[in-house]
Tab-separated table of C-alpha atoms in Angstrom:
chain	number	residue	atom	x	y	z
A	42	MET	CA	140.145	-3.566	86.204
A	43	SER	CA	138.478	-0.251	85.472
A	44	GLN	CA	135.532	-2.202	83.995
A	45	ASP	CA	135.170	-4.016	87.317
A	46	LYS	CA	135.155	-0.712	89.148
A	47	ALA	CA	132.705	0.697	86.648
A	48	LYS	CA	130.381	-2.256	87.261
A	49	LYS	CA	130.657	-1.671	90.966
A	50	LEU	CA	129.746	1.967	90.453
A	51	PHE	CA	126.868	0.890	88.186
A	52	ARG	CA	125.592	-1.348	90.993
A	53	SER	CA	125.949	1.502	93.505
A	54	ILE	CA	123.964	3.796	91.233
A	55	GLY	CA	121.365	1.037	91.206
A	56	ASP	CA	120.892	1.559	94.929
A	57	VAL	CA	120.110	5.269	94.819
A	58	ASP	CA	116.912	6.349	96.525
A	59	ASP	CA	113.675	4.978	95.103
A	60	ASP	CA	112.041	8.369	94.630
A	61	LEU	CA	114.883	9.482	92.336
A	62	VAL	CA	114.474	6.335	90.253
A	63	GLU	CA	110.735	6.775	90.034
A	64	GLU	CA	111.120	10.394	88.968
A	65	ALA	CA	113.551	9.406	86.205
A	66	SER	CA	111.348	6.541	85.052
A	67	GLN	CA	108.547	8.984	84.339
A	68	ALA	CA	110.663	11.899	83.163
A	69	LYS	CA	109.974	13.311	79.724
A	70	SER	CA	110.767	16.522	77.979
A	71	LYS	CA	109.033	19.528	79.416
A	72	ARG	CA	109.643	21.433	76.222
A	73	LYS	CA	107.756	19.077	73.956
A	74	PRO	CA	104.484	18.165	75.628
A	75	PHE	CA	102.355	15.402	74.201
A	76	TYR	CA	99.161	17.062	73.186
A	77	PRO	CA	95.795	15.412	73.590
A	78	LEU	CA	93.924	14.313	70.507
A	79	LEU	CA	92.822	16.995	68.134
A	80	VAL	CA	90.372	15.270	65.926
A	81	LYS	CA	89.056	17.884	63.566
A	82	LEU	CA	92.136	19.472	62.159
A	83	VAL	CA	91.822	19.510	58.416
A	84	ALA	CA	94.541	18.397	56.115
A	85	ALA	CA	94.674	21.748	54.377
A	86	ALA	CA	95.762	23.396	57.583
A	87	ALA	CA	98.533	20.875	57.852
A	88	VAL	CA	99.723	21.663	54.360
A	89	VAL	CA	99.940	25.355	55.067
A	90	ALA	CA	101.474	24.772	58.477
A	91	LEU	CA	104.101	22.520	57.032
A	92	ILE	CA	105.330	25.229	54.756
A	93	VAL	CA	105.144	28.123	57.170
A	94	GLY	CA	107.060	26.184	59.739
A	95	VAL	CA	104.548	24.708	62.178
A	96	GLY	CA	104.721	20.966	61.916
A	97	VAL	CA	101.422	19.166	62.103
A	98	THR	CA	101.336	15.446	61.879
A	99	GLN	CA	98.013	13.733	61.652
A	100	LEU	CA	97.343	10.066	61.200
A	101	PRO	CA	93.678	9.247	60.814
A	102	GLY	CA	94.620	6.004	59.109
A	103	LEU	CA	94.469	5.728	55.385
A	104	LEU	CA	91.426	3.520	55.580
A	105	GLY	CA	89.504	5.700	57.968
A	106	GLY	CA	89.090	5.454	61.709
A	107	GLY	CA	89.990	7.806	64.520
A	108	SER	CA	92.176	10.778	63.886
A	109	VAL	CA	95.338	11.329	65.842
A	110	THR	CA	97.184	14.579	65.741
A	111	GLN	CA	100.287	15.850	67.347
A	112	ILE	CA	101.384	19.423	67.014
A	113	LEU	CA	105.054	19.947	67.376
A	114	PRO	CA	107.061	23.111	67.817
A	115	ALA	CA	108.266	24.700	64.614
A	116	ALA	CA	111.761	23.389	65.076
A	117	GLU	CA	110.371	19.889	65.162
A	118	ALA	CA	108.512	20.154	61.873
A	119	GLY	CA	109.542	16.791	60.589
A	120	VAL	CA	109.351	16.170	56.897
A	121	MET	CA	110.783	13.064	55.405
A	122	THR	CA	111.567	12.259	51.889
A	123	ALA	CA	110.078	9.049	50.692
A	124	GLY	CA	113.604	7.847	51.099
A	125	GLY	CA	113.622	8.871	54.686
A	126	GLN	CA	116.645	11.050	54.111
A	127	SER	CA	116.104	14.007	56.332
A	128	ARG	CA	117.020	17.195	54.612
A	129	GLY	CA	116.919	20.819	55.371
A	130	GLY	CA	113.580	22.521	55.731
A	131	PRO	CA	113.142	26.268	55.644
A	132	GLY	CA	116.338	27.769	56.911
A	133	THR	CA	117.791	24.409	57.810
A	134	ASP	CA	121.101	24.164	56.137
A	135	ALA	CA	123.040	22.535	58.909
A	136	PRO	CA	123.853	18.897	58.355
A	137	THR	CA	123.049	16.573	61.200
A	138	SER	CA	125.656	14.515	63.020
A	139	ASN	CA	123.142	11.919	64.143
A	140	PRO	CA	122.976	8.647	62.266
A	141	ARG	CA	119.920	7.920	60.192
A	142	PRO	CA	117.361	6.163	62.394
A	143	PHE	CA	116.114	2.992	60.691
A	144	PHE	CA	115.505	-0.707	61.142
A	145	ASN	CA	115.102	-3.849	59.065
A	146	TYR	CA	111.916	-5.862	58.976
A	147	ASN	CA	110.788	-8.623	56.666
A	148	GLY	CA	113.658	-7.951	54.288
A	149	TYR	CA	112.835	-4.250	53.976
A	150	ARG	CA	114.401	-1.163	55.486
A	151	TYR	CA	112.156	1.275	57.342
A	152	ALA	CA	113.243	4.807	58.240
A	153	PHE	CA	111.813	6.471	61.328
A	154	ARG	CA	110.023	9.709	60.550
A	155	ALA	CA	112.475	12.191	61.966
A	156	ASN	CA	113.287	15.818	62.484
A	157	VAL	CA	114.876	17.263	59.368
A	158	MET	CA	117.541	19.119	61.277
A	159	SER	CA	118.654	16.643	63.874
A	160	ASN	CA	117.572	13.249	62.524
A	161	ILE	CA	115.899	12.772	65.890
A	162	PRO	CA	112.812	10.604	65.391
A	163	ILE	CA	109.482	12.276	65.998
A	164	ALA	CA	107.363	10.970	68.875
A	165	TYR	CA	103.688	10.529	68.008
A	166	ASN	CA	100.569	10.363	70.068
A	167	LEU	CA	99.003	7.156	68.786
A	168	THR	CA	96.691	6.449	71.681
A	169	ALA	CA	93.631	6.377	69.410
A	170	PHE	CA	94.925	3.389	67.501
A	171	ASP	CA	93.816	-0.042	68.566
A	172	PHE	CA	97.067	-1.863	68.094
A	173	LYS	CA	96.461	-5.546	67.643
A	174	LYS	CA	99.535	-7.133	66.136
A	175	SER	CA	103.105	-6.728	67.229
A	176	VAL	CA	105.520	-8.198	64.741
A	177	GLY	CA	108.692	-8.342	66.769
A	178	THR	CA	111.311	-6.536	68.812
A	179	LEU	CA	114.242	-4.472	67.557
A	180	GLU	CA	116.994	-6.694	68.751
A	181	TYR	CA	120.297	-6.088	66.992
A	182	ASP	CA	122.397	-2.972	67.439
A	183	LEU	CA	123.226	-1.633	63.989
A	184	ALA	CA	124.413	1.704	65.348
A	185	ALA	CA	127.330	-0.068	66.971
A	186	VAL	CA	128.221	-1.657	63.642
A	187	MET	CA	128.014	1.693	61.870
A	188	THR	CA	130.247	3.431	64.401
A	189	GLY	CA	132.750	0.593	64.340
A	190	GLU	CA	132.093	-0.407	67.944
A	191	SER	CA	130.921	-3.782	66.735
A	192	SER	CA	132.351	-5.828	63.918
A	193	GLU	CA	129.236	-7.891	63.387
A	194	GLN	CA	128.720	-6.710	59.827
A	195	GLU	CA	126.271	-9.508	59.106
A	196	LEU	CA	123.773	-7.702	61.349
A	197	ALA	CA	123.267	-5.151	58.586
A	198	GLY	CA	121.105	-7.585	56.665
A	199	ARG	CA	119.244	-9.077	59.574
A	200	ASP	CA	115.601	-8.430	60.406
A	201	TYR	CA	115.099	-6.454	63.618
A	202	ALA	CA	118.524	-4.818	63.342
A	203	ALA	CA	118.148	-1.133	64.173
A	204	THR	CA	120.114	2.065	64.624
A	205	PHE	CA	117.529	3.435	67.043
A	206	ALA	CA	114.951	2.287	69.625
A	207	LEU	CA	116.749	-0.965	70.386
A	208	GLY	CA	114.403	-3.091	72.469
A	209	GLY	CA	111.374	-1.346	70.972
A	210	THR	CA	108.344	-3.317	69.877
A	211	VAL	CA	107.330	-3.139	66.223
A	212	TRP	CA	103.588	-2.943	65.591
A	213	GLU	CA	101.389	-3.005	62.556
A	214	LEU	CA	99.667	0.364	62.321
A	215	PRO	CA	95.926	-0.180	61.844
A	216	GLY	CA	94.757	1.239	58.524
A	217	TYR	CA	98.183	1.097	56.908
A	218	ASN	CA	99.800	-1.609	54.839
A	219	PRO	CA	102.687	-2.885	56.981
A	220	GLY	CA	104.736	-3.003	53.808
A	221	PHE	CA	104.613	0.790	53.818
A	222	ARG	CA	104.341	1.983	57.393
A	223	LEU	CA	104.884	0.512	60.862
A	224	ALA	CA	104.819	1.843	64.409
A	225	VAL	CA	107.485	1.262	67.048
A	226	GLU	CA	106.960	1.617	70.785
A	227	LEU	CA	109.723	2.017	73.321
A	228	ASP	CA	109.056	3.013	76.924
A	229	ASP	CA	105.563	4.221	76.036
A	230	ILE	CA	106.926	6.543	73.363
A	231	TRP	CA	105.646	5.811	69.865
A	232	TYR	CA	107.386	6.336	66.566
A	233	ILE	CA	106.401	5.803	62.951
A	234	ALA	CA	108.609	4.363	60.249
A	235	ASP	CA	108.079	4.198	56.482
A	236	VAL	CA	109.618	1.720	54.082
A	237	VAL	CA	112.563	3.121	52.120
A	238	GLY	CA	114.263	0.167	50.509
A	239	ARG	CA	115.135	-3.467	50.452
A	240	VAL	CA	117.791	-4.896	52.702
A	241	ASP	CA	119.354	-6.878	49.854
A	242	GLY	CA	120.030	-3.643	47.944
A	243	GLU	CA	117.675	-4.445	45.082
A	244	PRO	CA	115.396	-1.525	44.149
A	245	LEU	CA	112.090	-1.398	45.939
A	246	GLY	CA	110.273	-0.680	42.687
A	247	ALA	CA	108.239	2.446	42.014
A	248	LYS	CA	105.069	0.410	41.526
A	249	TYR	CA	105.590	-1.517	44.757
A	250	TYR	CA	106.122	1.693	46.717
A	251	ILE	CA	103.200	3.603	45.251
A	252	ASP	CA	100.812	0.640	45.478
A	253	THR	CA	101.826	-0.319	49.003
A	254	ALA	CA	101.441	3.233	50.243
A	255	LYS	CA	98.313	3.706	48.096
A	256	LEU	CA	99.813	7.025	47.070
A	257	ASP	CA	97.756	7.464	43.914
A	258	LYS	CA	94.567	6.772	45.890
A	259	GLN	CA	95.399	8.804	48.956
A	260	VAL	CA	97.125	11.841	47.509
A	261	SER	CA	95.399	15.155	48.185
A	262	GLN	CA	97.863	17.297	46.254
A	263	ILE	CA	101.526	17.594	45.424
A	264	LEU	CA	103.651	20.615	46.177
A	265	ILE	CA	106.748	21.385	44.157
A	266	THR	CA	109.460	23.014	46.229
A	267	PRO	CA	113.178	23.596	45.866
A	268	LEU	CA	115.366	20.783	47.130
A	269	ASN	CA	115.649	22.371	50.552
A	270	TYR	CA	112.155	23.866	50.717
A	271	GLY	CA	111.700	27.560	51.181
A	272	ASP	CA	109.052	28.398	48.612
A	273	ILE	CA	106.253	26.563	46.937
A	274	LEU	CA	107.141	26.725	43.287
A	275	GLY	CA	104.041	24.933	42.084
A	276	THR	CA	101.013	22.934	43.147
A	277	ILE	CA	99.543	19.881	41.460
A	278	ASP	CA	95.885	19.303	42.245
A	279	GLY	CA	94.621	15.992	43.589
A	280	GLU	CA	93.244	14.559	40.367
A	281	THR	CA	96.332	15.386	38.327
A	282	ALA	CA	98.536	14.209	41.191
A	283	SER	CA	96.753	10.880	41.247
A	284	LYS	CA	97.321	10.388	37.510
A	285	LEU	CA	100.949	11.502	37.801
A	286	LEU	CA	101.582	8.938	40.534
A	287	ALA	CA	99.818	6.235	38.544
A	288	GLU	CA	102.157	6.914	35.619
A	289	LEU	CA	105.125	7.015	37.966
A	290	LYS	CA	104.532	3.334	38.723
A	291	ASN	CA	106.041	2.617	35.302
A	292	ALA	CA	109.345	4.290	36.174
A	293	SER	CA	112.239	1.868	35.828
A	294	PRO	CA	115.153	1.536	38.272
A	295	ALA	CA	118.171	3.639	37.325
A	296	SER	CA	121.715	2.397	37.760
A	297	LEU	CA	123.823	5.504	37.349
A	298	THR	CA	127.418	5.333	36.250
A	299	ASN	CA	129.997	7.402	38.111
A	300	GLU	CA	129.868	9.952	35.322
A	301	GLU	CA	126.076	10.141	35.512
A	302	TYR	CA	126.291	10.557	39.275
A	303	GLU	CA	128.661	13.476	38.809
A	304	THR	CA	126.268	15.085	36.340
A	305	PHE	CA	123.388	14.423	38.735
A	306	ALA	CA	125.285	16.031	41.628
A	307	ARG	CA	126.213	19.039	39.507
A	308	ILE	CA	122.643	19.666	38.401
A	309	GLN	CA	121.387	19.174	41.934
A	310	SER	CA	123.930	21.671	43.283
A	311	GLN	CA	122.702	24.174	40.697
A	312	GLY	CA	119.118	23.872	41.894
A	313	GLY	CA	117.914	21.546	39.159
A	314	THR	CA	116.437	19.041	41.585
A	315	TYR	CA	113.010	19.668	43.074
A	316	THR	CA	111.134	18.125	45.949
A	317	LEU	CA	107.703	16.686	45.283
A	318	VAL	CA	105.881	16.857	48.600
A	319	VAL	CA	103.161	14.261	48.139
A	320	GLN	CA	100.479	15.321	50.575
A	321	LEU	CA	98.257	12.463	51.687
A	322	LYS	CA	94.716	12.554	52.962
A	323	ASP	CA	95.931	11.573	56.439
A	324	ALA	CA	97.937	14.837	56.410
A	325	THR	CA	101.266	13.090	56.437
A	326	SER	CA	103.486	13.480	53.435
A	327	VAL	CA	106.170	11.615	51.616
A	328	GLU	CA	108.690	13.230	49.369
A	329	MET	CA	110.310	12.380	46.119
A	330	LEU	CA	113.224	14.221	44.559
A	331	ILE	CA	112.874	14.870	40.862
A	332	THR	CA	115.579	16.042	38.478
A	333	PRO	CA	113.621	16.804	35.286
A	334	GLU	CA	116.696	17.639	33.238
A	335	LEU	CA	117.953	14.078	33.632
A	336	GLY	CA	114.542	12.420	33.786
A	337	ILE	CA	115.352	10.914	37.178
A	338	ILE	CA	113.270	10.641	40.332
A	339	SER	CA	114.294	9.357	43.764
A	340	ILE	CA	111.686	7.259	45.543
A	341	GLY	CA	112.741	5.706	48.777
A	342	ASP	CA	116.443	4.977	48.673
A	343	ASP	CA	116.335	4.244	44.963
A	344	LYS	CA	116.514	6.274	41.755
A	345	TYR	CA	114.292	5.677	38.758
A	346	HIS	CA	114.119	6.790	35.118
A	347	LEU	CA	110.948	8.682	34.299
A	348	THR	CA	108.984	7.247	31.395
A	349	ASP	CA	108.708	9.117	28.098
A	350	ARG	CA	104.995	9.415	28.724
A	351	PHE	CA	105.603	10.971	32.133
A	352	VAL	CA	107.950	13.528	30.580
A	353	ALA	CA	105.438	14.237	27.805
A	354	ASP	CA	102.447	14.597	30.109
A	355	TYR	CA	104.014	16.253	33.137
A	356	GLY	CA	107.355	17.688	32.043
A	357	SER	CA	105.775	21.101	31.500
A	358	LEU	CA	105.036	21.313	35.248
A	359	PHE	CA	108.744	21.792	35.822
A	360	GLU	CA	109.487	24.142	32.943
A	361	GLY	CA	110.445	27.661	33.898
A	362	LEU	CA	110.715	26.883	37.591
A	363	GLU	CA	113.220	28.982	39.459
A	364	HIS	CA	116.491	27.167	40.138
A	365	ILE	CA	117.352	27.646	43.796
A	366	ALA	CA	120.666	26.081	44.645
A	367	PRO	CA	120.712	24.332	48.018
A	368	PRO	CA	122.992	25.887	50.642
A	369	MET	CA	126.515	24.565	50.872
A	370	GLN	CA	126.899	21.893	53.543
B	204	MET	CA	96.148	-3.006	89.771
B	205	GLU	CA	97.640	-0.701	92.371
B	206	ASP	CA	101.142	-1.481	93.614
B	207	ASN	CA	99.936	-1.991	97.185
B	208	ALA	CA	97.463	-4.614	96.004
B	209	ILE	CA	100.168	-6.415	94.025
B	210	VAL	CA	102.482	-6.444	97.041
B	211	GLN	CA	99.650	-7.782	99.173
B	212	LEU	CA	99.241	-10.682	96.720
B	213	TYR	CA	102.822	-11.682	97.522
B	214	PHE	CA	102.117	-11.480	101.240
B	215	ASP	CA	99.049	-13.656	100.690
B	216	ARG	CA	101.210	-16.028	98.612
B	217	ALA	CA	98.571	-15.692	95.891
B	218	GLU	CA	99.319	-17.517	92.662
B	219	ASN	CA	98.421	-14.525	90.501
B	220	ALA	CA	100.989	-12.255	92.184
B	221	ILE	CA	103.562	-12.874	89.459
B	222	GLU	CA	100.951	-12.667	86.688
B	223	GLU	CA	99.787	-9.250	87.899
B	224	THR	CA	103.376	-8.068	88.304
B	225	ASP	CA	104.202	-9.217	84.798
B	226	LYS	CA	101.115	-7.520	83.433
B	227	LYS	CA	102.048	-4.173	84.950
B	228	TYR	CA	105.843	-4.245	84.963
B	229	GLY	CA	106.810	-6.953	82.446
B	230	ARG	CA	107.697	-4.592	79.633
B	231	TYR	CA	109.357	-2.115	81.981
B	232	CYS	CA	111.669	-4.772	83.396
B	233	LYS	CA	112.265	-6.367	80.013
B	234	SER	CA	113.398	-3.079	78.516
B	235	ILE	CA	115.863	-2.522	81.379
B	236	ALA	CA	117.278	-6.028	80.957
B	237	PHE	CA	117.384	-5.694	77.193
B	238	ARG	CA	119.445	-2.515	77.288
B	239	ILE	CA	122.078	-4.247	79.371
B	240	LEU	CA	122.028	-7.600	77.610
B	241	THR	CA	120.990	-6.654	74.059
B	242	SER	CA	119.371	-10.043	73.669
B	243	TYR	CA	115.645	-10.535	73.725
B	244	SER	CA	115.817	-14.132	74.954
B	245	ASP	CA	118.333	-13.262	77.688
B	246	ALA	CA	116.156	-10.335	78.740
B	247	GLU	CA	113.109	-12.593	78.987
B	248	GLU	CA	114.949	-15.095	81.115
B	249	CYS	CA	116.253	-12.298	83.270
B	250	VAL	CA	112.749	-10.988	83.861
B	251	ASN	CA	111.516	-14.480	84.743
B	252	ASP	CA	114.322	-14.642	87.301
B	253	THR	CA	113.201	-11.245	88.579
B	254	TRP	CA	109.747	-12.637	89.336
B	255	LEU	CA	111.286	-15.570	91.188
B	256	ASN	CA	113.527	-13.273	93.208
B	257	THR	CA	110.588	-11.025	93.969
B	258	TRP	CA	108.526	-13.995	95.142
B	259	ASN	CA	111.356	-14.957	97.483
B	260	ALA	CA	111.953	-11.411	98.728
B	261	ILE	CA	108.342	-10.411	99.492
B	262	PRO	CA	107.671	-11.084	102.302
B	263	PRO	CA	109.490	-10.117	104.442
B	264	LYS	CA	110.289	-7.025	102.359
B	265	ARG	CA	107.490	-4.591	101.613
B	266	PRO	CA	108.809	-2.247	98.900
B	267	SER	CA	107.493	1.284	99.018
B	268	LYS	CA	108.163	1.879	95.309
B	269	LEU	CA	107.490	-1.359	93.499
B	270	SER	CA	108.798	-0.128	90.126
B	271	ALA	CA	112.177	0.805	91.560
B	272	PHE	CA	112.304	-2.429	93.559
B	273	LEU	CA	111.603	-4.602	90.512
B	274	GLY	CA	113.834	-2.542	88.247
B	275	ARG	CA	116.703	-2.854	90.700
B	276	ILE	CA	116.396	-6.650	90.866
B	277	THR	CA	116.213	-6.845	87.065
B	278	ARG	CA	119.199	-4.587	86.706
B	279	ASN	CA	121.349	-6.611	89.093
B	280	LEU	CA	120.359	-9.910	87.514
B	281	ALA	CA	121.050	-8.514	84.065
B	282	LEU	CA	124.441	-7.287	85.187
B	283	ASP	CA	125.280	-10.755	86.547
B	284	ARG	CA	124.250	-12.304	83.253
B	285	HIS	CA	126.204	-9.650	81.375
B	286	ASP	CA	129.318	-10.681	83.315
B	287	TYR	CA	128.703	-14.255	82.248
B	288	ASN	CA	128.012	-13.333	78.635
B	289	THR	CA	130.961	-10.997	78.254
B	290	ALA	CA	133.345	-13.809	79.042
B	291	ALA	CA	132.626	-14.857	75.454
B	292	LYS	CA	131.500	-11.700	73.715
B	293	ARG	CA	131.272	-7.965	74.294
B	294	ASN	CA	127.974	-6.177	74.295
B	295	SER	CA	129.044	-2.896	72.772
B	296	GLY	CA	126.004	-0.858	73.798
B	297	PHE	CA	126.200	-1.533	77.498
B	298	ASN	CA	129.976	-1.533	77.535
B	299	LEU	CA	129.797	2.073	76.435
B	300	VAL	CA	127.847	2.820	79.607
B	301	LEU	CA	130.509	1.063	81.660
B	302	ASP	CA	133.328	2.807	79.779
B	303	GLU	CA	131.775	6.153	80.652
B	304	LEU	CA	131.495	5.201	84.305
B	305	ALA	CA	135.073	3.951	84.245
B	306	GLU	CA	136.125	7.553	83.626
B	307	ILE	CA	134.853	8.388	87.086
B	308	VAL	CA	136.583	5.594	88.947
B	309	ALA	CA	139.778	5.489	86.916
B	310	SER	CA	141.167	8.781	88.168
B	311	PRO	CA	144.945	8.431	88.563
B	312	ASP	CA	144.738	10.392	91.801
B	313	SER	CA	142.052	8.222	93.306
B	314	VAL	CA	142.868	6.259	96.390
B	315	GLU	CA	142.046	2.582	96.212
B	316	LYS	CA	139.301	2.199	98.717
B	317	GLU	CA	136.647	-0.414	99.210
B	318	ALA	CA	133.707	1.702	100.153
B	319	GLU	CA	130.534	0.069	101.326
B	320	ALA	CA	128.057	-0.106	98.483
B	321	GLY	CA	125.348	1.471	100.606
B	322	GLU	CA	127.627	4.346	101.555
B	323	THR	CA	128.420	5.071	97.909
B	324	ALA	CA	124.772	4.848	96.893
B	325	GLY	CA	123.856	7.291	99.665
B	326	ALA	CA	126.514	9.738	98.496
B	327	ILE	CA	125.316	9.439	94.913
B	328	SER	CA	121.723	10.054	95.992
B	329	ALA	CA	122.806	13.184	97.862
B	330	PHE	CA	124.786	14.323	94.841
B	331	LEU	CA	121.861	13.772	92.475
B	332	ARG	CA	119.523	15.783	94.676
B	333	LYS	CA	121.776	18.805	94.208
B	334	LEU	CA	121.579	18.612	90.419
B	335	ASP	CA	118.904	20.305	88.409
B	336	GLU	CA	116.056	18.030	87.410
B	337	ASP	CA	117.054	17.530	83.770
B	338	ALA	CA	120.673	16.681	84.554
B	339	ARG	CA	119.563	14.276	87.291
B	340	ASN	CA	117.050	12.476	85.111
B	341	VAL	CA	119.373	12.301	82.110
B	342	PHE	CA	122.067	10.805	84.373
B	343	LEU	CA	119.704	8.177	85.778
B	344	ARG	CA	118.249	7.307	82.378
B	345	ARG	CA	121.805	6.605	81.214
B	346	TYR	CA	123.311	4.939	84.266
B	347	TRP	CA	120.307	3.431	86.027
B	348	PHE	CA	118.156	2.438	83.054
B	349	ALA	CA	121.100	2.075	80.628
B	350	ASP	CA	119.242	4.032	77.940
B	351	SER	CA	121.155	4.817	74.760
B	352	VAL	CA	122.140	8.433	74.163
B	353	ALA	CA	119.811	8.455	71.137
B	354	ASP	CA	116.840	7.351	73.221
B	355	ILE	CA	117.607	9.947	75.886
B	356	SER	CA	117.816	12.670	73.272
B	357	VAL	CA	114.326	11.794	72.066
B	358	ARG	CA	112.866	11.463	75.556
B	359	PHE	CA	114.140	14.892	76.608
B	360	ASP	CA	113.962	16.573	73.204
B	361	MET	CA	117.683	17.371	73.150
B	362	SER	CA	120.353	16.786	70.552
B	363	GLU	CA	122.605	13.814	71.159
B	364	SER	CA	125.581	16.129	71.527
B	365	LYS	CA	123.795	18.024	74.274
B	366	VAL	CA	123.015	14.774	76.101
B	367	LYS	CA	126.640	13.694	75.817
B	368	SER	CA	127.985	16.996	77.117
B	369	MET	CA	125.467	16.997	79.957
B	370	LEU	CA	126.524	13.477	80.956
B	371	PHE	CA	130.186	14.443	80.696
B	372	ARG	CA	129.719	17.392	83.037
B	373	THR	CA	127.685	15.327	85.497
B	374	ARG	CA	130.269	12.534	85.538
B	375	ASN	CA	132.996	15.047	86.312
B	376	LYS	CA	130.941	16.555	89.102
B	377	LEU	CA	130.187	13.109	90.493
B	378	ARG	CA	133.850	12.182	90.486
B	379	ALA	CA	134.665	15.366	92.392
B	380	HIS	CA	131.851	14.648	94.832
B	381	LEU	CA	132.947	11.061	95.461
B	382	GLU	CA	136.551	12.184	95.932
B	383	GLN	CA	135.420	14.816	98.369
B	384	GLU	CA	133.511	12.156	100.273
B	385	ALA	CA	136.636	9.970	100.198
B	386	LEU	CA	134.749	7.267	98.347
B	387	LEU	CA	137.158	7.078	95.430
């Protein structure tokens, strides 16, 4: 009965004055303006800005082409791990209550690039891209499954199931391998999503991830920071970073036992896990979490064992680094 | 193409009237229908029906705001189809919108009254004009466009909890307003 009344009210709201509807159809945040293109911002500035708290996201396309930049307020400085898990940036120790924004496509899971504090996806100005190929529409409501409002568990494995931007169109992003990065448009607002795992739960594979994203070719440098940022503990130059990533392709998937997980969590809580901020030439970054003591690295949603050669060649980069325990959450 | 020119195509009974409408407002209408129906194929059918309804309605009607006119037709058609669909299955996303609105009309003190739809819409318009711009637009994005709370939070750069509390306050104010106007 109350649903019938609610529908009646919904219909009445549908008949409100046209000018109010038009205003709402065009309404956007006044606090976060969409800046015009800034085409000559150098990647180095983005690196510095990222750390000092001014988020700069630039997407010239890994294979060249026009440059697109959006400058966001400091609070919006969105940094994603390669796994898409948003984590605290400088001074961000508050856990978010928002669900992780992601969708499934072609058997893979893609996480929207999102604000580290709120998990709110970042809107990008992508007007310079000549989008040619849409690959589908986000059609199935995974958020409802996750919150228990829907019991359609089988949706979890279905392509085009999403926790965010339902109804949005998925596009290939010119210059990027769609296996790594896609764009999503909803109501003229554009988002970017990076692959983080496979829907069937099998590991993505370090080689697959690094090759698909062309990380070893596109890396400009790697920053080593504590798990929750704060300071730069070390910098790996571009050439060394490229070799490090090439070796990382040989990392093998790690299936941790409960006991190993407990050890992993303990070491992480003591500051023994570091973030590798892999800075790319397009001035975006992906992150990997490395726990040198256990020889484990997280890439995407999966964990991998570092090779002996990696430990031998690059283990010294992590020796003597300050252990900064992440804040309690 | 300008809205006036599109409307004129309908008055001229030009064959490309629907094509031009689809080109300019196809995605807009489809996204409204999709949020209510959560089915891409249903939304497409709904939008096709919108074009047919528009063809039949113009002339004689000459809408001053074509986007609102088309969106309203889409919305009503989608709601009809939702009624049909929900006989078999619930659409959780849109039912949340209706559940929230049910809070307004389900007041135990409310008097059962069959108000004219136009009268209620007029009262709601007057109410919305008194709200500040953000609260008004957030309300309409949720209850006119059926946007999800997550999408609204991105559009207005607010946390989801802020959107929810803003909607909660506005619903309470609207209930008070409708009661005051003796429309509940």
